[in-house]
Amino acid sequence: MNKWLVFLLLILSSCSSNKNFVLIDSANHATIEELKEEFTRSFGSGKLIGKGQSNFSSNFVFESKDEFSYIVFKDIIGRKLFLVEIDKNNIRYVDMRKNKEIDVEDFNKFFPIATEFDSNIYKKLLWGTPYVFEDIQVKTKNIFLISTKLISDDGSNFLNELTFSLDNDKQKYTILFTRRNFEI
């Protein structure tokens, strides 16, 4: 009888609500237009994490100001690997070790979703606007699953983590922002 009671309690406790989930009011999502009215630039750092068939972690730093943005990816000991430079609607990829410009297909070997990103997606991602995933979702319909985590700061919601699950979860890429600052 006690075994059945313990089993029933375990089932009931597993059915209870998870307190880690928070209802998010999408009306409070930060928009790039509103942020640019108040701030001149966004800058910070983060980490690109690959898990599955390809396991790696690459720290990055970024800055976005006016029509120009950049991201510098680094290896585990801090050496610069790749530079992604966004100028208006142009995107340039540079292999920092070889000190030469590469095309998006070569950068795609490092980050296989890169071919799906345009200059607007990069900009929204760097400023942390949650609506970036809607743009990506439309562009990459049925190619991979996208999940996000938001963080609330000063009453606005910002994108804090973006995960792409490829090949039926055999490979995941997570972009995690560890620090994002805004300058007036």
JSON list of N, CA, C and O in Angstrom, two decimals, residues 14-49:
[
{"chain": "A", "resi": 14, "resn": "SER", "atom": "N", "xyz": [5.01, 15.25, -10.42]},
{"chain": "A", "resi": 14, "resn": "SER", "atom": "CA", "xyz": [5.52, 15.49, -11.77]},
{"chain": "A", "resi": 14, "resn": "SER", "atom": "C", "xyz": [4.51, 16.23, -12.64]},
{"chain": "A", "resi": 14, "resn": "SER", "atom": "O", "xyz": [4.87, 16.86, -13.62]},
{"chain": "A", "resi": 15, "resn": "CYS", "atom": "N", "xyz": [3.25, 16.17, -12.29]},
{"chain": "A", "resi": 15, "resn": "CYS", "atom": "CA", "xyz": [2.21, 16.87, -13.04]},
{"chain": "A", "resi": 15, "resn": "CYS", "atom": "C", "xyz": [2.03, 18.31, -12.58]},
{"chain": "A", "resi": 15, "resn": "CYS", "atom": "O", "xyz": [1.33, 19.08, -13.23]},
{"chain": "A", "resi": 16, "resn": "SER", "atom": "N", "xyz": [2.62, 18.67, -11.47]},
{"chain": "A", "resi": 16, "resn": "SER", "atom": "CA", "xyz": [2.45, 20.03, -10.96]},
{"chain": "A", "resi": 16, "resn": "SER", "atom": "C", "xyz": [3.15, 21.02, -11.87]},
{"chain": "A", "resi": 16, "resn": "SER", "atom": "O", "xyz": [4.05, 20.68, -12.63]},
{"chain": "A", "resi": 17, "resn": "SER", "atom": "N", "xyz": [2.74, 22.28, -11.78]},
{"chain": "A", "resi": 17, "resn": "SER", "atom": "CA", "xyz": [3.30, 23.29, -12.68]},
{"chain": "A", "resi": 17, "resn": "SER", "atom": "C", "xyz": [4.76, 23.57, -12.35]},
{"chain": "A", "resi": 17, "resn": "SER", "atom": "O", "xyz": [5.19, 23.50, -11.21]},
{"chain": "A", "resi": 18, "resn": "ASN", "atom": "N", "xyz": [5.49, 23.90, -13.38]},
{"chain": "A", "resi": 18, "resn": "ASN", "atom": "CA", "xyz": [6.90, 24.23, -13.23]},
{"chain": "A", "resi": 18, "resn": "ASN", "atom": "C", "xyz": [7.03, 25.71, -12.94]},
{"chain": "A", "resi": 18, "resn": "ASN", "atom": "O", "xyz": [6.60, 26.55, -13.72]},
{"chain": "A", "resi": 19, "resn": "LYS", "atom": "N", "xyz": [7.63, 26.05, -11.82]},
{"chain": "A", "resi": 19, "resn": "LYS", "atom": "CA", "xyz": [7.74, 27.45, -11.42]},
{"chain": "A", "resi": 19, "resn": "LYS", "atom": "C", "xyz": [8.80, 28.20, -12.21]},
{"chain": "A", "resi": 19, "resn": "LYS", "atom": "O", "xyz": [8.92, 29.40, -12.08]},
{"chain": "A", "resi": 20, "resn": "ASN", "atom": "N", "xyz": [9.57, 27.51, -13.05]},
{"chain": "A", "resi": 20, "resn": "ASN", "atom": "CA", "xyz": [10.59, 28.16, -13.86]},
{"chain": "A", "resi": 20, "resn": "ASN", "atom": "C", "xyz": [9.98, 28.90, -15.05]},
{"chain": "A", "resi": 20, "resn": "ASN", "atom": "O", "xyz": [10.62, 29.73, -15.66]},
{"chain": "A", "resi": 21, "resn": "PHE", "atom": "N", "xyz": [8.76, 28.58, -15.42]},
{"chain": "A", "resi": 21, "resn": "PHE", "atom": "CA", "xyz": [8.12, 29.23, -16.54]},
{"chain": "A", "resi": 21, "resn": "PHE", "atom": "C", "xyz": [7.41, 30.49, -16.04]},
{"chain": "A", "resi": 21, "resn": "PHE", "atom": "O", "xyz": [6.69, 30.47, -15.06]},
{"chain": "A", "resi": 22, "resn": "VAL", "atom": "N", "xyz": [7.63, 31.57, -16.75]},
{"chain": "A", "resi": 22, "resn": "VAL", "atom": "CA", "xyz": [7.04, 32.84, -16.40]},
{"chain": "A", "resi": 22, "resn": "VAL", "atom": "C", "xyz": [6.24, 33.34, -17.58]},
{"chain": "A", "resi": 22, "resn": "VAL", "atom": "O", "xyz": [6.69, 33.28, -18.71]},
{"chain": "A", "resi": 23, "resn": "LEU", "atom": "N", "xyz": [5.05, 33.82, -17.30]},
{"chain": "A", "resi": 23, "resn": "LEU", "atom": "CA", "xyz": [4.23, 34.40, -18.35]},
{"chain": "A", "resi": 23, "resn": "LEU", "atom": "C", "xyz": [4.85, 35.72, -18.78]},
{"chain": "A", "resi": 23, "resn": "LEU", "atom": "O", "xyz": [5.12, 36.59, -17.97]},
{"chain": "A", "resi": 24, "resn": "ILE", "atom": "N", "xyz": [5.10, 35.86, -20.08]},
{"chain": "A", "resi": 24, "resn": "ILE", "atom": "CA", "xyz": [5.76, 37.06, -20.59]},
{"chain": "A", "resi": 24, "resn": "ILE", "atom": "C", "xyz": [4.77, 37.86, -21.42]},
{"chain": "A", "resi": 24, "resn": "ILE", "atom": "O", "xyz": [4.12, 37.31, -22.32]},
{"chain": "A", "resi": 25, "resn": "ASP", "atom": "N", "xyz": [4.65, 39.14, -21.10]},
{"chain": "A", "resi": 25, "resn": "ASP", "atom": "CA", "xyz": [3.76, 40.02, -21.83]},
{"chain": "A", "resi": 25, "resn": "ASP", "atom": "C", "xyz": [4.49, 40.52, -23.07]},
{"chain": "A", "resi": 25, "resn": "ASP", "atom": "O", "xyz": [5.43, 41.31, -22.98]},
{"chain": "A", "resi": 26, "resn": "SER", "atom": "N", "xyz": [4.05, 40.07, -24.24]},
{"chain": "A", "resi": 26, "resn": "SER", "atom": "CA", "xyz": [4.76, 40.44, -25.48]},
{"chain": "A", "resi": 26, "resn": "SER", "atom": "C", "xyz": [4.62, 41.92, -25.80]},
{"chain": "A", "resi": 26, "resn": "SER", "atom": "O", "xyz": [5.38, 42.45, -26.61]},
{"chain": "A", "resi": 27, "resn": "ALA", "atom": "N", "xyz": [3.70, 42.61, -25.15]},
{"chain": "A", "resi": 27, "resn": "ALA", "atom": "CA", "xyz": [3.58, 44.06, -25.36]},
{"chain": "A", "resi": 27, "resn": "ALA", "atom": "C", "xyz": [4.80, 44.79, -24.80]},
{"chain": "A", "resi": 27, "resn": "ALA", "atom": "O", "xyz": [5.07, 45.93, -25.17]},
{"chain": "A", "resi": 28, "resn": "ASN", "atom": "N", "xyz": [5.55, 44.12, -23.92]},
{"chain": "A", "resi": 28, "resn": "ASN", "atom": "CA", "xyz": [6.75, 44.73, -23.32]},
{"chain": "A", "resi": 28, "resn": "ASN", "atom": "C", "xyz": [8.04, 44.38, -24.06]},
{"chain": "A", "resi": 28, "resn": "ASN", "atom": "O", "xyz": [9.12, 44.69, -23.58]},
{"chain": "A", "resi": 29, "resn": "HIS", "atom": "N", "xyz": [7.94, 43.69, -25.20]},
{"chain": "A", "resi": 29, "resn": "HIS", "atom": "CA", "xyz": [9.14, 43.35, -25.96]},
{"chain": "A", "resi": 29, "resn": "HIS", "atom": "C", "xyz": [9.84, 44.61, -26.45]},
{"chain": "A", "resi": 29, "resn": "HIS", "atom": "O", "xyz": [9.20, 45.52, -26.98]},
{"chain": "A", "resi": 30, "resn": "ALA", "atom": "N", "xyz": [11.13, 44.65, -26.27]},
{"chain": "A", "resi": 30, "resn": "ALA", "atom": "CA", "xyz": [11.92, 45.77, -26.77]},
{"chain": "A", "resi": 30, "resn": "ALA", "atom": "C", "xyz": [11.92, 45.75, -28.29]},
{"chain": "A", "resi": 30, "resn": "ALA", "atom": "O", "xyz": [11.97, 44.69, -28.90]},
{"chain": "A", "resi": 31, "resn": "THR", "atom": "N", "xyz": [11.85, 46.93, -28.89]},
{"chain": "A", "resi": 31, "resn": "THR", "atom": "CA", "xyz": [11.94, 47.02, -30.34]},
{"chain": "A", "resi": 31, "resn": "THR", "atom": "C", "xyz": [13.16, 47.85, -30.69]},
{"chain": "A", "resi": 31, "resn": "THR", "atom": "O", "xyz": [13.55, 48.75, -29.94]},
{"chain": "A", "resi": 32, "resn": "ILE", "atom": "N", "xyz": [13.76, 47.54, -31.79]},
{"chain": "A", "resi": 32, "resn": "ILE", "atom": "CA", "xyz": [14.98, 48.23, -32.19]},
{"chain": "A", "resi": 32, "resn": "ILE", "atom": "C", "xyz": [14.72, 49.71, -32.44]},
{"chain": "A", "resi": 32, "resn": "ILE", "atom": "O", "xyz": [15.55, 50.56, -32.14]},
{"chain": "A", "resi": 33, "resn": "GLU", "atom": "N", "xyz": [13.54, 50.02, -32.94]},
{"chain": "A", "resi": 33, "resn": "GLU", "atom": "CA", "xyz": [13.20, 51.42, -33.20]},
{"chain": "A", "resi": 33, "resn": "GLU", "atom": "C", "xyz": [13.16, 52.23, -31.90]},
{"chain": "A", "resi": 33, "resn": "GLU", "atom": "O", "xyz": [13.70, 53.33, -31.82]},
{"chain": "A", "resi": 34, "resn": "GLU", "atom": "N", "xyz": [12.52, 51.68, -30.87]},
{"chain": "A", "resi": 34, "resn": "GLU", "atom": "CA", "xyz": [12.44, 52.37, -29.58]},
{"chain": "A", "resi": 34, "resn": "GLU", "atom": "C", "xyz": [13.81, 52.47, -28.92]},
{"chain": "A", "resi": 34, "resn": "GLU", "atom": "O", "xyz": [14.16, 53.50, -28.34]},
{"chain": "A", "resi": 35, "resn": "LEU", "atom": "N", "xyz": [14.61, 51.39, -29.02]},
{"chain": "A", "resi": 35, "resn": "LEU", "atom": "CA", "xyz": [15.94, 51.41, -28.41]},
{"chain": "A", "resi": 35, "resn": "LEU", "atom": "C", "xyz": [16.83, 52.45, -29.07]},
{"chain": "A", "resi": 35, "resn": "LEU", "atom": "O", "xyz": [17.58, 53.16, -28.39]},
{"chain": "A", "resi": 36, "resn": "LYS", "atom": "N", "xyz": [16.75, 52.56, -30.39]},
{"chain": "A", "resi": 36, "resn": "LYS", "atom": "CA", "xyz": [17.59, 53.51, -31.11]},
{"chain": "A", "resi": 36, "resn": "LYS", "atom": "C", "xyz": [17.19, 54.97, -30.84]},
{"chain": "A", "resi": 36, "resn": "LYS", "atom": "O", "xyz": [17.99, 55.87, -31.04]},
{"chain": "A", "resi": 37, "resn": "GLU", "atom": "N", "xyz": [15.95, 55.19, -30.42]},
{"chain": "A", "resi": 37, "resn": "GLU", "atom": "CA", "xyz": [15.54, 56.54, -30.03]},
{"chain": "A", "resi": 37, "resn": "GLU", "atom": "C", "xyz": [16.23, 56.97, -28.74]},
{"chain": "A", "resi": 37, "resn": "GLU", "atom": "O", "xyz": [16.52, 58.14, -28.54]},
{"chain": "A", "resi": 38, "resn": "GLU", "atom": "N", "xyz": [16.49, 55.99, -27.87]},
{"chain": "A", "resi": 38, "resn": "GLU", "atom": "CA", "xyz": [17.07, 56.29, -26.56]},
{"chain": "A", "resi": 38, "resn": "GLU", "atom": "C", "xyz": [18.58, 56.07, -26.50]},
{"chain": "A", "resi": 38, "resn": "GLU", "atom": "O", "xyz": [19.29, 56.76, -25.78]},
{"chain": "A", "resi": 39, "resn": "PHE", "atom": "N", "xyz": [19.10, 55.09, -27.25]},
{"chain": "A", "resi": 39, "resn": "PHE", "atom": "CA", "xyz": [20.51, 54.72, -27.17]},
{"chain": "A", "resi": 39, "resn": "PHE", "atom": "C", "xyz": [21.20, 54.84, -28.52]},
{"chain": "A", "resi": 39, "resn": "PHE", "atom": "O", "xyz": [20.58, 54.68, -29.56]},
{"chain": "A", "resi": 40, "resn": "THR", "atom": "N", "xyz": [22.52, 55.06, -28.47]},
{"chain": "A", "resi": 40, "resn": "THR", "atom": "CA", "xyz": [23.28, 55.17, -29.72]},
{"chain": "A", "resi": 40, "resn": "THR", "atom": "C", "xyz": [23.94, 53.86, -30.11]},
{"chain": "A", "resi": 40, "resn": "THR", "atom": "O", "xyz": [24.23, 53.65, -31.28]},
{"chain": "A", "resi": 41, "resn": "ARG", "atom": "N", "xyz": [24.21, 52.99, -29.13]},
{"chain": "A", "resi": 41, "resn": "ARG", "atom": "CA", "xyz": [24.84, 51.72, -29.47]},
{"chain": "A", "resi": 41, "resn": "ARG", "atom": "C", "xyz": [24.53, 50.64, -28.46]},
{"chain": "A", "resi": 41, "resn": "ARG", "atom": "O", "xyz": [24.20, 50.92, -27.30]},
{"chain": "A", "resi": 42, "resn": "SER", "atom": "N", "xyz": [24.66, 49.41, -28.92]},
{"chain": "A", "resi": 42, "resn": "SER", "atom": "CA", "xyz": [24.54, 48.22, -28.10]},
{"chain": "A", "resi": 42, "resn": "SER", "atom": "C", "xyz": [25.86, 47.48, -28.21]},
{"chain": "A", "resi": 42, "resn": "SER", "atom": "O", "xyz": [26.42, 47.35, -29.29]},
{"chain": "A", "resi": 43, "resn": "PHE", "atom": "N", "xyz": [26.37, 47.00, -27.07]},
{"chain": "A", "resi": 43, "resn": "PHE", "atom": "CA", "xyz": [27.62, 46.25, -27.09]},
{"chain": "A", "resi": 43, "resn": "PHE", "atom": "C", "xyz": [27.63, 45.24, -25.95]},
{"chain": "A", "resi": 43, "resn": "PHE", "atom": "O", "xyz": [26.87, 45.37, -24.99]},
{"chain": "A", "resi": 44, "resn": "GLY", "atom": "N", "xyz": [28.46, 44.23, -26.08]},
{"chain": "A", "resi": 44, "resn": "GLY", "atom": "CA", "xyz": [28.52, 43.23, -25.02]},
{"chain": "A", "resi": 44, "resn": "GLY", "atom": "C", "xyz": [29.28, 41.99, -25.45]},
{"chain": "A", "resi": 44, "resn": "GLY", "atom": "O", "xyz": [30.13, 42.03, -26.33]},
{"chain": "A", "resi": 45, "resn": "SER", "atom": "N", "xyz": [28.89, 40.88, -24.81]},
{"chain": "A", "resi": 45, "resn": "SER", "atom": "CA", "xyz": [29.58, 39.61, -25.07]},
{"chain": "A", "resi": 45, "resn": "SER", "atom": "C", "xyz": [28.59, 38.47, -24.93]},
{"chain": "A", "resi": 45, "resn": "SER", "atom": "O", "xyz": [27.48, 38.63, -24.44]},
{"chain": "A", "resi": 46, "resn": "GLY", "atom": "N", "xyz": [29.04, 37.32, -25.36]},
{"chain": "A", "resi": 46, "resn": "GLY", "atom": "CA", "xyz": [28.20, 36.13, -25.29]},
{"chain": "A", "resi": 46, "resn": "GLY", "atom": "C", "xyz": [28.99, 34.89, -25.64]},
{"chain": "A", "resi": 46, "resn": "GLY", "atom": "O", "xyz": [30.23, 34.90, -25.66]},
{"chain": "A", "resi": 47, "resn": "LYS", "atom": "N", "xyz": [28.24, 33.85, -25.94]},
{"chain": "A", "resi": 47, "resn": "LYS", "atom": "CA", "xyz": [28.86, 32.56, -26.22]},
{"chain": "A", "resi": 47, "resn": "LYS", "atom": "C", "xyz": [28.02, 31.83, -27.25]},
{"chain": "A", "resi": 47, "resn": "LYS", "atom": "O", "xyz": [26.80, 31.81, -27.17]},
{"chain": "A", "resi": 48, "resn": "LEU", "atom": "N", "xyz": [28.68, 31.26, -28.25]},
{"chain": "A", "resi": 48, "resn": "LEU", "atom": "CA", "xyz": [28.05, 30.37, -29.22]},
{"chain": "A", "resi": 48, "resn": "LEU", "atom": "C", "xyz": [28.44, 28.95, -28.80]},
{"chain": "A", "resi": 48, "resn": "LEU", "atom": "O", "xyz": [29.63, 28.63, -28.70]},
{"chain": "A", "resi": 49, "resn": "ILE", "atom": "N", "xyz": [27.43, 28.12, -28.55]},
{"chain": "A", "resi": 49, "resn": "ILE", "atom": "CA", "xyz": [27.67, 26.76, -28.04]},
{"chain": "A", "resi": 49, "resn": "ILE", "atom": "C", "xyz": [27.10, 25.76, -29.03]},
{"chain": "A", "resi": 49, "resn": "ILE", "atom": "O", "xyz": [25.93, 25.87, -29.43]}
]
